[in-house]
Amino acid sequence: MLAYAGLGWIAEAMEMMLLSFIGPAIQPEWGLSSREESFIATATFAGMLVGAYVWGVVSDSYGRKKGFLGASIITSVAGLLSAFAPNYTLLLILRCFIGAGLGCGHVFSSWFLEFVPTPKRGTWMVVFATFWTIGTIIEASLAWVRM
């Protein structure tokens, strides 16, 4: 359970960290203003706002595992497509979908903690949180190598 939920947490951390690198990388290439660049993060966070509510309802109604899987598929497909986005508008739309998938982050932790005995939840939540750190380190390392 820890590895499965942890991989989702790593992926979410990587997508969030990507926001720090994607704007400055495409701003000169596409001739974006600072305002347009900031809308990339805004679109992602707007998607997260909607996704957090939707995935909470889906997970409560159909099970956390199905919500987890659905969000992972949406985030993966939209993330892959955004890598090949030919223009700014399509990138914003895809980043919004990515955000909607990322809104499922609270489901990862709650799903994992359902399997941990109550007295041990604090300890295991700290262990679980290390996956976020791993994801940010991986993403920063990839960006450093690539850029």
mmCIF file of N, CA and C in Angstrom:
data_model
loop_
_atom_site.group_PDB
_atom_site.id
_atom_site.type_symbol
_atom_site.label_atom_id
_atom_site.label_comp_id
_atom_site.label_asym_id
_atom_site.label_seq_id
_atom_site.Cartn_x
_atom_site.Cartn_y
_atom_site.Cartn_z
ATOM 1 N N MET A 1 0.822 -1.190 0.000
ATOM 2 C CA MET A 1 0.000 0.000 0.000
ATOM 3 C C MET A 1 0.871 1.260 0.000
ATOM 4 N N LEU A 2 1.926 1.200 0.816
ATOM 5 C CA LEU A 2 2.818 2.358 0.903
ATOM 6 C C LEU A 2 3.459 2.658 -0.448
ATOM 7 N N ALA A 3 3.928 1.633 -1.132
ATOM 8 C CA ALA A 3 4.581 1.845 -2.434
ATOM 9 C C ALA A 3 3.591 2.350 -3.474
ATOM 10 N N TYR A 4 2.405 1.787 -3.497
ATOM 11 C CA TYR A 4 1.390 2.170 -4.488
ATOM 12 C C TYR A 4 0.952 3.619 -4.287
ATOM 13 N N ALA A 5 0.574 3.968 -3.063
ATOM 14 C CA ALA A 5 0.166 5.346 -2.773
ATOM 15 C C ALA A 5 1.366 6.289 -2.879
ATOM 16 N N GLY A 6 2.541 5.800 -2.484
ATOM 17 C CA GLY A 6 3.745 6.618 -2.559
ATOM 18 C C GLY A 6 4.128 6.979 -3.982
ATOM 19 N N LEU A 7 3.928 6.059 -4.914
ATOM 20 C CA LEU A 7 4.202 6.378 -6.327
ATOM 21 C C LEU A 7 3.275 7.483 -6.828
ATOM 22 N N GLY A 8 2.040 7.443 -6.402
ATOM 23 C CA GLY A 8 1.114 8.521 -6.761
ATOM 24 C C GLY A 8 1.552 9.849 -6.172
ATOM 25 N N TRP A 9 2.048 9.812 -4.951
ATOM 26 C CA TRP A 9 2.512 11.023 -4.277
ATOM 27 C C TRP A 9 3.778 11.562 -4.946
ATOM 28 N N ILE A 10 4.667 10.667 -5.381
ATOM 29 C CA ILE A 10 5.865 11.079 -6.122
ATOM 30 C C ILE A 10 5.457 11.766 -7.424
ATOM 31 N N ALA A 11 4.522 11.152 -8.151
ATOM 32 C CA ALA A 11 4.069 11.722 -9.425
ATOM 33 C C ALA A 11 3.424 13.087 -9.212
ATOM 34 N N GLU A 12 2.645 13.215 -8.153
ATOM 35 C CA GLU A 12 2.014 14.507 -7.882
ATOM 36 C C GLU A 12 3.065 15.565 -7.557
ATOM 37 N N ALA A 13 4.047 15.207 -6.759
ATOM 38 C CA ALA A 13 5.111 16.153 -6.428
ATOM 39 C C ALA A 13 5.881 16.577 -7.680
ATOM 40 N N MET A 14 6.119 15.627 -8.564
ATOM 41 C CA MET A 14 6.843 15.944 -9.794
ATOM 42 C C MET A 14 6.040 16.903 -10.672
ATOM 43 N N GLU A 15 4.748 16.677 -10.776
ATOM 44 C CA GLU A 15 3.908 17.580 -11.581
ATOM 45 C C GLU A 15 3.858 18.979 -10.972
ATOM 46 N N MET A 16 3.799 19.061 -9.651
ATOM 47 C CA MET A 16 3.787 20.375 -9.002
ATOM 48 C C MET A 16 5.125 21.081 -9.178
ATOM 49 N N MET A 17 6.199 20.341 -9.050
ATOM 50 C CA MET A 17 7.529 20.916 -9.200
ATOM 51 C C MET A 17 7.761 21.363 -10.645
ATOM 52 N N LEU A 18 7.136 20.672 -11.570
ATOM 53 C CA LEU A 18 7.275 21.008 -12.985
ATOM 54 C C LEU A 18 6.821 22.435 -13.276
ATOM 55 N N LEU A 19 5.880 22.937 -12.484
ATOM 56 C CA LEU A 19 5.405 24.304 -12.683
ATOM 57 C C LEU A 19 6.536 25.329 -12.551
ATOM 58 N N SER A 20 7.527 25.012 -11.753
ATOM 59 C CA SER A 20 8.657 25.929 -11.575
ATOM 60 C C SER A 20 9.545 26.006 -12.806
ATOM 61 N N PHE A 21 9.504 24.967 -13.627
ATOM 62 C CA PHE A 21 10.413 24.892 -14.766
ATOM 63 C C PHE A 21 9.746 25.143 -16.116
ATOM 64 N N ILE A 22 8.471 24.809 -16.226
ATOM 65 C CA ILE A 22 7.831 24.856 -17.536
ATOM 66 C C ILE A 22 7.647 26.283 -18.048
ATOM 67 N N GLY A 23 7.214 27.193 -17.186
ATOM 68 C CA GLY A 23 6.982 28.575 -17.618
ATOM 69 C C GLY A 23 8.225 29.259 -18.151
ATOM 70 N N PRO A 24 9.292 29.311 -17.344
ATOM 71 C CA PRO A 24 10.512 29.952 -17.825
ATOM 72 C C PRO A 24 11.104 29.271 -19.063
ATOM 73 N N ALA A 25 10.848 27.988 -19.236
ATOM 74 C CA ALA A 25 11.395 27.281 -20.391
ATOM 75 C C ALA A 25 10.678 27.641 -21.682
ATOM 76 N N ILE A 26 9.349 27.801 -21.614
ATOM 77 C CA ILE A 26 8.608 28.080 -22.853
ATOM 78 C C ILE A 26 8.342 29.561 -23.080
ATOM 79 N N GLN A 27 8.545 30.395 -22.070
ATOM 80 C CA GLN A 27 8.278 31.826 -22.227
ATOM 81 C C GLN A 27 9.046 32.438 -23.402
ATOM 82 N N PRO A 28 10.356 32.251 -23.495
ATOM 83 C CA PRO A 28 11.054 32.850 -24.638
ATOM 84 C C PRO A 28 10.744 32.144 -25.961
ATOM 85 N N GLU A 29 10.524 30.836 -25.888
ATOM 86 C CA GLU A 29 10.275 30.073 -27.114
ATOM 87 C C GLU A 29 8.947 30.464 -27.770
ATOM 88 N N TRP A 30 7.916 30.664 -26.958
ATOM 89 C CA TRP A 30 6.597 31.008 -27.483
ATOM 90 C C TRP A 30 6.313 32.508 -27.392
ATOM 91 N N GLY A 31 7.261 33.286 -26.861
ATOM 92 C CA GLY A 31 7.076 34.725 -26.745
ATOM 93 C C GLY A 31 5.959 35.101 -25.783
ATOM 94 N N LEU A 32 5.884 34.414 -24.653
ATOM 95 C CA LEU A 32 4.827 34.667 -23.675
ATOM 96 C C LEU A 32 5.186 35.843 -22.775
ATOM 97 N N SER A 33 4.172 36.590 -22.387
ATOM 98 C CA SER A 33 4.379 37.634 -21.392
ATOM 99 C C SER A 33 4.426 36.973 -20.014
ATOM 100 N N SER A 34 4.835 37.740 -19.015
ATOM 101 C CA SER A 34 4.864 37.203 -17.646
ATOM 102 C C SER A 34 3.463 36.811 -17.193
ATOM 103 N N ARG A 35 2.489 37.579 -17.627
ATOM 104 C CA ARG A 35 1.093 37.279 -17.275
ATOM 105 C C ARG A 35 0.654 35.944 -17.881
ATOM 106 N N GLU A 36 0.979 35.755 -19.149
ATOM 107 C CA GLU A 36 0.621 34.492 -19.803
ATOM 108 C C GLU A 36 1.340 33.306 -19.150
ATOM 109 N N GLU A 37 2.584 33.521 -18.785
ATOM 110 C CA GLU A 37 3.333 32.460 -18.121
ATOM 111 C C GLU A 37 2.676 32.083 -16.794
ATOM 112 N N SER A 38 2.205 33.075 -16.052
ATOM 113 C CA SER A 38 1.583 32.794 -14.755
ATOM 114 C C SER A 38 0.263 32.044 -14.896
ATOM 115 N N PHE A 39 -0.396 32.173 -16.042
ATOM 116 C CA PHE A 39 -1.657 31.449 -16.258
ATOM 117 C C PHE A 39 -1.449 29.934 -16.357
ATOM 118 N N ILE A 40 -0.248 29.499 -16.641
ATOM 119 C CA ILE A 40 0.026 28.057 -16.688
ATOM 120 C C ILE A 40 -0.188 27.456 -15.296
ATOM 121 N N ALA A 41 0.373 28.090 -14.289
ATOM 122 C CA ALA A 41 0.166 27.624 -12.907
ATOM 123 C C ALA A 41 -1.277 27.842 -12.481
ATOM 124 N N THR A 42 -1.865 28.955 -12.890
ATOM 125 C CA THR A 42 -3.252 29.245 -12.525
ATOM 126 C C THR A 42 -4.191 28.182 -13.073
ATOM 127 N N ALA A 43 -3.974 27.764 -14.302
ATOM 128 C CA ALA A 43 -4.818 26.724 -14.904
ATOM 129 C C ALA A 43 -4.679 25.420 -14.134
ATOM 130 N N THR A 44 -3.461 25.101 -13.719
ATOM 131 C CA THR A 44 -3.232 23.875 -12.955
ATOM 132 C C THR A 44 -3.960 23.938 -11.613
ATOM 133 N N PHE A 45 -3.836 25.053 -10.919
ATOM 134 C CA PHE A 45 -4.487 25.177 -9.612
ATOM 135 C C PHE A 45 -6.012 25.252 -9.728
ATOM 136 N N ALA A 46 -6.511 25.837 -10.804
ATOM 137 C CA ALA A 46 -7.967 25.841 -11.018
ATOM 138 C C ALA A 46 -8.473 24.412 -11.219
ATOM 139 N N GLY A 47 -7.720 23.632 -11.980
ATOM 140 C CA GLY A 47 -8.072 22.225 -12.159
ATOM 141 C C GLY A 47 -8.027 21.465 -10.847
ATOM 142 N N MET A 48 -7.047 21.785 -10.000
ATOM 143 C CA MET A 48 -6.951 21.121 -8.692
ATOM 144 C C MET A 48 -8.145 21.459 -7.812
ATOM 145 N N LEU A 49 -8.628 22.680 -7.909
ATOM 146 C CA LEU A 49 -9.797 23.094 -7.129
ATOM 147 C C LEU A 49 -11.003 22.226 -7.468
ATOM 148 N N VAL A 50 -11.241 22.049 -8.752
ATOM 149 C CA VAL A 50 -12.353 21.220 -9.203
ATOM 150 C C VAL A 50 -12.075 19.745 -8.910
ATOM 151 N N GLY A 51 -10.865 19.304 -9.209
ATOM 152 C CA GLY A 51 -10.503 17.902 -9.026
ATOM 153 C C GLY A 51 -10.590 17.438 -7.587
ATOM 154 N N ALA A 52 -10.216 18.296 -6.634
ATOM 155 C CA ALA A 52 -10.271 17.904 -5.224
ATOM 156 C C ALA A 52 -11.696 17.544 -4.816
ATOM 157 N N TYR A 53 -12.638 18.349 -5.261
ATOM 158 C CA TYR A 53 -14.033 18.057 -4.937
ATOM 159 C C TYR A 53 -14.522 16.809 -5.677
ATOM 160 N N VAL A 54 -14.286 16.778 -6.979
ATOM 161 C CA VAL A 54 -14.786 15.673 -7.806
ATOM 162 C C VAL A 54 -14.212 14.336 -7.352
ATOM 163 N N TRP A 55 -12.888 14.270 -7.132
ATOM 164 C CA TRP A 55 -12.278 12.998 -6.747
ATOM 165 C C TRP A 55 -12.676 12.577 -5.342
ATOM 166 N N GLY A 56 -12.970 13.542 -4.486
ATOM 167 C CA GLY A 56 -13.482 13.188 -3.169
ATOM 168 C C GLY A 56 -14.837 12.509 -3.268
ATOM 169 N N VAL A 57 -15.723 13.066 -4.103
ATOM 170 C CA VAL A 57 -17.046 12.476 -4.303
ATOM 171 C C VAL A 57 -16.939 11.114 -4.988
ATOM 172 N N VAL A 58 -16.127 11.035 -6.037
ATOM 173 C CA VAL A 58 -15.943 9.769 -6.756
ATOM 174 C C VAL A 58 -15.388 8.700 -5.811
ATOM 175 N N SER A 59 -14.385 9.061 -5.031
ATOM 176 C CA SER A 59 -13.764 8.096 -4.127
ATOM 177 C C SER A 59 -14.710 7.646 -3.020
ATOM 178 N N ASP A 60 -15.534 8.557 -2.528
ATOM 179 C CA ASP A 60 -16.509 8.177 -1.504
ATOM 180 C C ASP A 60 -17.626 7.320 -2.077
ATOM 181 N N SER A 61 -17.988 7.575 -3.321
ATOM 182 C CA SER A 61 -19.095 6.847 -3.945
ATOM 183 C C SER A 61 -18.681 5.495 -4.530
ATOM 184 N N TYR A 62 -17.525 5.447 -5.166
ATOM 185 C CA TYR A 62 -17.117 4.239 -5.899
ATOM 186 C C TYR A 62 -15.878 3.547 -5.339
ATOM 187 N N GLY A 63 -15.278 4.138 -4.326
ATOM 188 C CA GLY A 63 -14.088 3.541 -3.722
ATOM 189 C C GLY A 63 -12.835 4.345 -4.029
ATOM 190 N N ARG A 64 -11.948 4.376 -3.064
ATOM 191 C CA ARG A 64 -10.709 5.151 -3.206
ATOM 192 C C ARG A 64 -9.818 4.614 -4.321
ATOM 193 N N LYS A 65 -9.808 3.308 -4.475
ATOM 194 C CA LYS A 65 -8.961 2.708 -5.502
ATOM 195 C C LYS A 65 -9.384 3.149 -6.907
ATOM 196 N N LYS A 66 -10.693 3.208 -7.149
ATOM 197 C CA LYS A 66 -11.178 3.658 -8.456
ATOM 198 C C LYS A 66 -10.901 5.139 -8.669
ATOM 199 N N GLY A 67 -11.057 5.931 -7.627
ATOM 200 C CA GLY A 67 -10.736 7.352 -7.734
ATOM 201 C C GLY A 67 -9.259 7.560 -8.004
ATOM 202 N N PHE A 68 -8.457 6.808 -7.299
ATOM 203 C CA PHE A 68 -7.006 6.852 -7.450
ATOM 204 C C PHE A 68 -6.609 6.490 -8.880
ATOM 205 N N LEU A 69 -7.195 5.428 -9.408
ATOM 206 C CA LEU A 69 -6.888 4.975 -10.764
ATOM 207 C C LEU A 69 -7.354 5.995 -11.806
ATOM 208 N N GLY A 70 -8.568 6.498 -11.640
ATOM 209 C CA GLY A 70 -9.092 7.482 -12.590
ATOM 210 C C GLY A 70 -8.247 8.743 -12.637
ATOM 211 N N ALA A 71 -7.878 9.242 -11.471
ATOM 212 C CA ALA A 71 -7.051 10.448 -11.411
ATOM 213 C C ALA A 71 -5.674 10.198 -12.005
ATOM 214 N N SER A 72 -5.127 9.029 -11.755
ATOM 215 C CA SER A 72 -3.805 8.695 -12.309
ATOM 216 C C SER A 72 -3.836 8.631 -13.827
ATOM 217 N N ILE A 73 -4.901 8.073 -14.379
ATOM 218 C CA ILE A 73 -5.028 7.986 -15.839
ATOM 219 C C ILE A 73 -5.159 9.379 -16.445
ATOM 220 N N ILE A 74 -6.025 10.206 -15.869
ATOM 221 C CA ILE A 74 -6.216 11.562 -16.397
ATOM 222 C C ILE A 74 -4.920 12.365 -16.307
ATOM 223 N N THR A 75 -4.250 12.294 -15.183
ATOM 224 C CA THR A 75 -3.002 13.039 -15.017
ATOM 225 C C THR A 75 -1.933 12.547 -15.989
ATOM 226 N N SER A 76 -1.833 11.244 -16.148
ATOM 227 C CA SER A 76 -0.812 10.675 -17.046
ATOM 228 C C SER A 76 -1.066 11.050 -18.497
ATOM 229 N N VAL A 77 -2.290 10.881 -18.953
ATOM 230 C CA VAL A 77 -2.614 11.178 -20.352
ATOM 231 C C VAL A 77 -2.456 12.670 -20.632
ATOM 232 N N ALA A 78 -3.010 13.510 -19.757
ATOM 233 C CA ALA A 78 -2.896 14.957 -19.966
ATOM 234 C C ALA A 78 -1.440 15.409 -19.860
ATOM 235 N N GLY A 79 -0.676 14.800 -18.970
ATOM 236 C CA GLY A 79 0.745 15.145 -18.846
ATOM 237 C C GLY A 79 1.534 14.786 -20.081
ATOM 238 N N LEU A 80 1.270 13.615 -20.618
ATOM 239 C CA LEU A 80 1.950 13.193 -21.840
ATOM 240 C C LEU A 80 1.577 14.099 -23.012
ATOM 241 N N LEU A 81 0.296 14.379 -23.144
ATOM 242 C CA LEU A 81 -0.146 15.251 -24.236
ATOM 243 C C LEU A 81 0.401 16.670 -24.088
ATOM 244 N N SER A 82 0.515 17.147 -22.849
ATOM 245 C CA SER A 82 1.027 18.512 -22.661
ATOM 246 C C SER A 82 2.489 18.630 -23.076
ATOM 247 N N ALA A 83 3.214 17.527 -23.018
ATOM 248 C CA ALA A 83 4.608 17.553 -23.466
ATOM 249 C C ALA A 83 4.709 17.851 -24.954
ATOM 250 N N PHE A 84 3.635 17.560 -25.689
ATOM 251 C CA PHE A 84 3.631 17.786 -27.139
ATOM 252 C C PHE A 84 2.662 18.891 -27.551
ATOM 253 N N ALA A 85 2.213 19.702 -26.595
ATOM 254 C CA ALA A 85 1.260 20.776 -26.902
ATOM 255 C C ALA A 85 1.864 21.725 -27.930
ATOM 256 N N PRO A 86 1.158 21.935 -29.042
ATOM 257 C CA PRO A 86 1.717 22.780 -30.096
ATOM 258 C C PRO A 86 1.516 24.278 -29.863
ATOM 259 N N ASN A 87 0.625 24.631 -28.928
ATOM 260 C CA ASN A 87 0.374 26.050 -28.690
ATOM 261 C C ASN A 87 -0.013 26.296 -27.232
ATOM 262 N N TYR A 88 -0.050 27.560 -26.899
ATOM 263 C CA TYR A 88 -0.294 27.996 -25.525
ATOM 264 C C TYR A 88 -1.691 27.613 -25.040
ATOM 265 N N THR A 89 -2.691 27.794 -25.860
ATOM 266 C CA THR A 89 -4.072 27.506 -25.449
ATOM 267 C C THR A 89 -4.248 26.032 -25.108
ATOM 268 N N LEU A 90 -3.748 25.168 -25.951
ATOM 269 C CA LEU A 90 -3.856 23.736 -25.673
ATOM 270 C C LEU A 90 -3.071 23.363 -24.415
ATOM 271 N N LEU A 91 -1.921 23.985 -24.210
ATOM 272 C CA LEU A 91 -1.150 23.729 -23.001
ATOM 273 C C LEU A 91 -1.951 24.111 -21.757
ATOM 274 N N LEU A 92 -2.621 25.255 -21.784
ATOM 275 C CA LEU A 92 -3.440 25.668 -20.640
ATOM 276 C C LEU A 92 -4.556 24.671 -20.367
ATOM 277 N N ILE A 93 -5.217 24.212 -21.401
ATOM 278 C CA ILE A 93 -6.303 23.241 -21.241
ATOM 279 C C ILE A 93 -5.766 21.938 -20.637
ATOM 280 N N LEU A 94 -4.670 21.464 -21.166
ATOM 281 C CA LEU A 94 -4.082 20.217 -20.651
ATOM 282 C C LEU A 94 -3.579 20.376 -19.226
ATOM 283 N N ARG A 95 -2.993 21.528 -18.893
ATOM 284 C CA ARG A 95 -2.549 21.765 -17.512
ATOM 285 C C ARG A 95 -3.743 21.803 -16.565
ATOM 286 N N CYS A 96 -4.877 22.282 -17.031
ATOM 287 C CA CYS A 96 -6.080 22.273 -16.211
ATOM 288 C C CYS A 96 -6.522 20.832 -15.941
ATOM 289 N N PHE A 97 -6.470 19.984 -16.949
ATOM 290 C CA PHE A 97 -6.789 18.563 -16.759
ATOM 291 C C PHE A 97 -5.793 17.890 -15.816
ATOM 292 N N ILE A 98 -4.525 18.245 -15.955
ATOM 293 C CA ILE A 98 -3.517 17.718 -15.041
ATOM 294 C C ILE A 98 -3.862 18.127 -13.610
ATOM 295 N N GLY A 99 -4.224 19.385 -13.435
ATOM 296 C CA GLY A 99 -4.619 19.866 -12.118
ATOM 297 C C GLY A 99 -5.814 19.113 -11.563
ATOM 298 N N ALA A 100 -6.771 18.807 -12.435
ATOM 299 C CA ALA A 100 -7.941 18.043 -11.990
ATOM 300 C C ALA A 100 -7.514 16.671 -11.477
ATOM 301 N N GLY A 101 -6.564 16.047 -12.143
ATOM 302 C CA GLY A 101 -6.046 14.769 -11.664
ATOM 303 C C GLY A 101 -5.262 14.931 -10.374
ATOM 304 N N LEU A 102 -4.484 16.006 -10.275
ATOM 305 C CA LEU A 102 -3.692 16.247 -9.070
ATOM 306 C C LEU A 102 -4.563 16.541 -7.862
ATOM 307 N N GLY A 103 -5.779 16.982 -8.113
ATOM 308 C CA GLY A 103 -6.705 17.247 -7.018
ATOM 309 C C GLY A 103 -7.037 16.008 -6.210
ATOM 310 N N CYS A 104 -6.650 14.861 -6.707
ATOM 311 C CA CYS A 104 -6.902 13.587 -6.031
ATOM 312 C C CYS A 104 -5.851 13.287 -4.963
ATOM 313 N N GLY A 105 -4.916 14.177 -4.747
ATOM 314 C CA GLY A 105 -3.833 13.923 -3.801
ATOM 315 C C GLY A 105 -4.289 13.544 -2.405
ATOM 316 N N HIS A 106 -5.361 14.153 -1.949
ATOM 317 C CA HIS A 106 -5.851 13.821 -0.612
ATOM 318 C C HIS A 106 -6.377 12.387 -0.536
ATOM 319 N N VAL A 107 -6.759 11.830 -1.675
ATOM 320 C CA VAL A 107 -7.252 10.457 -1.687
ATOM 321 C C VAL A 107 -6.091 9.481 -1.474
ATOM 322 N N PHE A 108 -4.899 9.795 -2.017
ATOM 323 C CA PHE A 108 -3.735 8.931 -1.820
ATOM 324 C C PHE A 108 -3.467 8.728 -0.332
ATOM 325 N N SER A 109 -3.382 9.846 0.377
ATOM 326 C CA SER A 109 -3.029 9.749 1.794
ATOM 327 C C SER A 109 -4.136 9.109 2.615
ATOM 328 N N SER A 110 -5.387 9.467 2.357
ATOM 329 C CA SER A 110 -6.472 8.872 3.144
ATOM 330 C C SER A 110 -6.612 7.377 2.845
ATOM 331 N N TRP A 111 -6.415 6.995 1.591
ATOM 332 C CA TRP A 111 -6.496 5.574 1.231
ATOM 333 C C TRP A 111 -5.402 4.786 1.942
ATOM 334 N N PHE A 112 -4.186 5.307 1.911
ATOM 335 C CA PHE A 112 -3.087 4.630 2.586
ATOM 336 C C PHE A 112 -3.337 4.521 4.088
ATOM 337 N N LEU A 113 -3.768 5.620 4.697
ATOM 338 C CA LEU A 113 -3.948 5.630 6.143
ATOM 339 C C LEU A 113 -5.094 4.741 6.621
ATOM 340 N N GLU A 114 -5.998 4.375 5.733
ATOM 341 C CA GLU A 114 -7.070 3.458 6.120
ATOM 342 C C GLU A 114 -6.518 2.080 6.487
ATOM 343 N N PHE A 115 -5.345 1.752 6.003
ATOM 344 C CA PHE A 115 -4.736 0.446 6.260
ATOM 345 C C PHE A 115 -3.730 0.468 7.409
ATOM 346 N N VAL A 116 -3.520 1.623 8.009
ATOM 347 C CA VAL A 116 -2.553 1.772 9.095
ATOM 348 C C VAL A 116 -3.318 1.824 10.424
ATOM 349 N N PRO A 117 -2.873 1.057 11.428
ATOM 350 C CA PRO A 117 -3.531 1.123 12.736
ATOM 351 C C PRO A 117 -3.506 2.556 13.295
ATOM 352 N N THR A 118 -4.571 2.962 13.915
ATOM 353 C CA THR A 118 -4.724 4.334 14.399
ATOM 354 C C THR A 118 -3.531 4.837 15.222
ATOM 355 N N PRO A 119 -3.003 4.075 16.168
ATOM 356 C CA PRO A 119 -1.877 4.605 16.952
ATOM 357 C C PRO A 119 -0.598 4.841 16.139
ATOM 358 N N LYS A 120 -0.484 4.223 14.981
ATOM 359 C CA LYS A 120 0.734 4.333 14.165
ATOM 360 C C LYS A 120 0.588 5.340 13.013
ATOM 361 N N ARG A 121 -0.566 5.974 12.875
ATOM 362 C CA ARG A 121 -0.806 6.836 11.708
ATOM 363 C C ARG A 121 0.134 8.029 11.628
ATOM 364 N N GLY A 122 0.458 8.642 12.740
ATOM 365 C CA GLY A 122 1.374 9.786 12.722
ATOM 366 C C GLY A 122 2.739 9.406 12.182
ATOM 367 N N THR A 123 3.254 8.304 12.657
ATOM 368 C CA THR A 123 4.562 7.833 12.203
ATOM 369 C C THR A 123 4.542 7.509 10.720
ATOM 370 N N TRP A 124 3.513 6.786 10.290
ATOM 371 C CA TRP A 124 3.449 6.377 8.891
ATOM 372 C C TRP A 124 3.132 7.542 7.955
ATOM 373 N N MET A 125 2.483 8.574 8.461
ATOM 374 C CA MET A 125 2.240 9.750 7.623
ATOM 375 C C MET A 125 3.554 10.472 7.343
ATOM 376 N N VAL A 126 4.446 10.481 8.321
ATOM 377 C CA VAL A 126 5.780 11.073 8.106
ATOM 378 C C VAL A 126 6.544 10.262 7.059
ATOM 379 N N VAL A 127 6.477 8.934 7.172
ATOM 380 C CA VAL A 127 7.126 8.071 6.179
ATOM 381 C C VAL A 127 6.519 8.335 4.800
ATOM 382 N N PHE A 128 5.205 8.422 4.742
ATOM 383 C CA PHE A 128 4.507 8.671 3.481
ATOM 384 C C PHE A 128 4.923 10.016 2.881
ATOM 385 N N ALA A 129 5.099 11.026 3.720
ATOM 386 C CA ALA A 129 5.472 12.367 3.245
ATOM 387 C C ALA A 129 6.839 12.380 2.574
ATOM 388 N N THR A 130 7.700 11.425 2.897
ATOM 389 C CA THR A 130 9.017 11.396 2.259
ATOM 390 C C THR A 130 8.910 11.146 0.753
ATOM 391 N N PHE A 131 7.810 10.528 0.322
ATOM 392 C CA PHE A 131 7.630 10.306 -1.112
ATOM 393 C C PHE A 131 7.502 11.633 -1.864
ATOM 394 N N TRP A 132 6.900 12.640 -1.230
ATOM 395 C CA TRP A 132 6.800 13.966 -1.850
ATOM 396 C C TRP A 132 8.209 14.521 -2.066
ATOM 397 N N THR A 133 9.045 14.394 -1.047
ATOM 398 C CA THR A 133 10.417 14.880 -1.150
ATOM 399 C C THR A 133 11.170 14.154 -2.249
ATOM 400 N N ILE A 134 10.987 12.853 -2.345
ATOM 401 C CA ILE A 134 11.635 12.076 -3.400
ATOM 402 C C ILE A 134 11.196 12.587 -4.771
ATOM 403 N N GLY A 135 9.908 12.838 -4.933
ATOM 404 C CA GLY A 135 9.398 13.348 -6.210
ATOM 405 C C GLY A 135 9.986 14.695 -6.585
ATOM 406 N N THR A 136 10.112 15.597 -5.615
ATOM 407 C CA THR A 136 10.672 16.912 -5.925
ATOM 408 C C THR A 136 12.156 16.814 -6.281
ATOM 409 N N ILE A 137 12.867 15.929 -5.609
ATOM 410 C CA ILE A 137 14.297 15.746 -5.917
ATOM 411 C C ILE A 137 14.465 15.155 -7.315
ATOM 412 N N ILE A 138 13.646 14.175 -7.655
ATOM 413 C CA ILE A 138 13.726 13.577 -8.993
ATOM 414 C C ILE A 138 13.435 14.626 -10.058
ATOM 415 N N GLU A 139 12.372 15.404 -9.858
ATOM 416 C CA GLU A 139 11.993 16.416 -10.858
ATOM 417 C C GLU A 139 13.063 17.488 -11.001
ATOM 418 N N ALA A 140 13.582 17.974 -9.898
ATOM 419 C CA ALA A 140 14.640 18.991 -9.963
ATOM 420 C C ALA A 140 15.892 18.438 -10.646
ATOM 421 N N SER A 141 16.207 17.183 -10.376
ATOM 422 C CA SER A 141 17.360 16.542 -11.016
ATOM 423 C C SER A 141 17.157 16.403 -12.514
ATOM 424 N N LEU A 142 15.963 15.974 -12.915
ATOM 425 C CA LEU A 142 15.660 15.858 -14.348
ATOM 426 C C LEU A 142 15.730 17.220 -15.033
ATOM 427 N N ALA A 143 15.199 18.242 -14.376
ATOM 428 C CA ALA A 143 15.235 19.590 -14.962
ATOM 429 C C ALA A 143 16.672 20.083 -15.062
ATOM 430 N N TRP A 144 17.463 19.801 -14.047
ATOM 431 C CA TRP A 144 18.853 20.236 -14.063
ATOM 432 C C TRP A 144 19.625 19.575 -15.214
ATOM 433 N N VAL A 145 19.395 18.278 -15.404
ATOM 434 C CA VAL A 145 20.065 17.557 -16.500
ATOM 435 C C VAL A 145 19.594 18.087 -17.844
ATOM 436 N N ARG A 146 18.297 18.283 -17.972
ATOM 437 C CA ARG A 146 17.717 18.691 -19.260
ATOM 438 C C ARG A 146 18.046 20.147 -19.610
ATOM 439 N N MET A 147 18.007 21.006 -18.620
ATOM 440 C CA MET A 147 18.179 22.434 -18.900
ATOM 441 C C MET A 147 19.634 22.844 -18.774
#
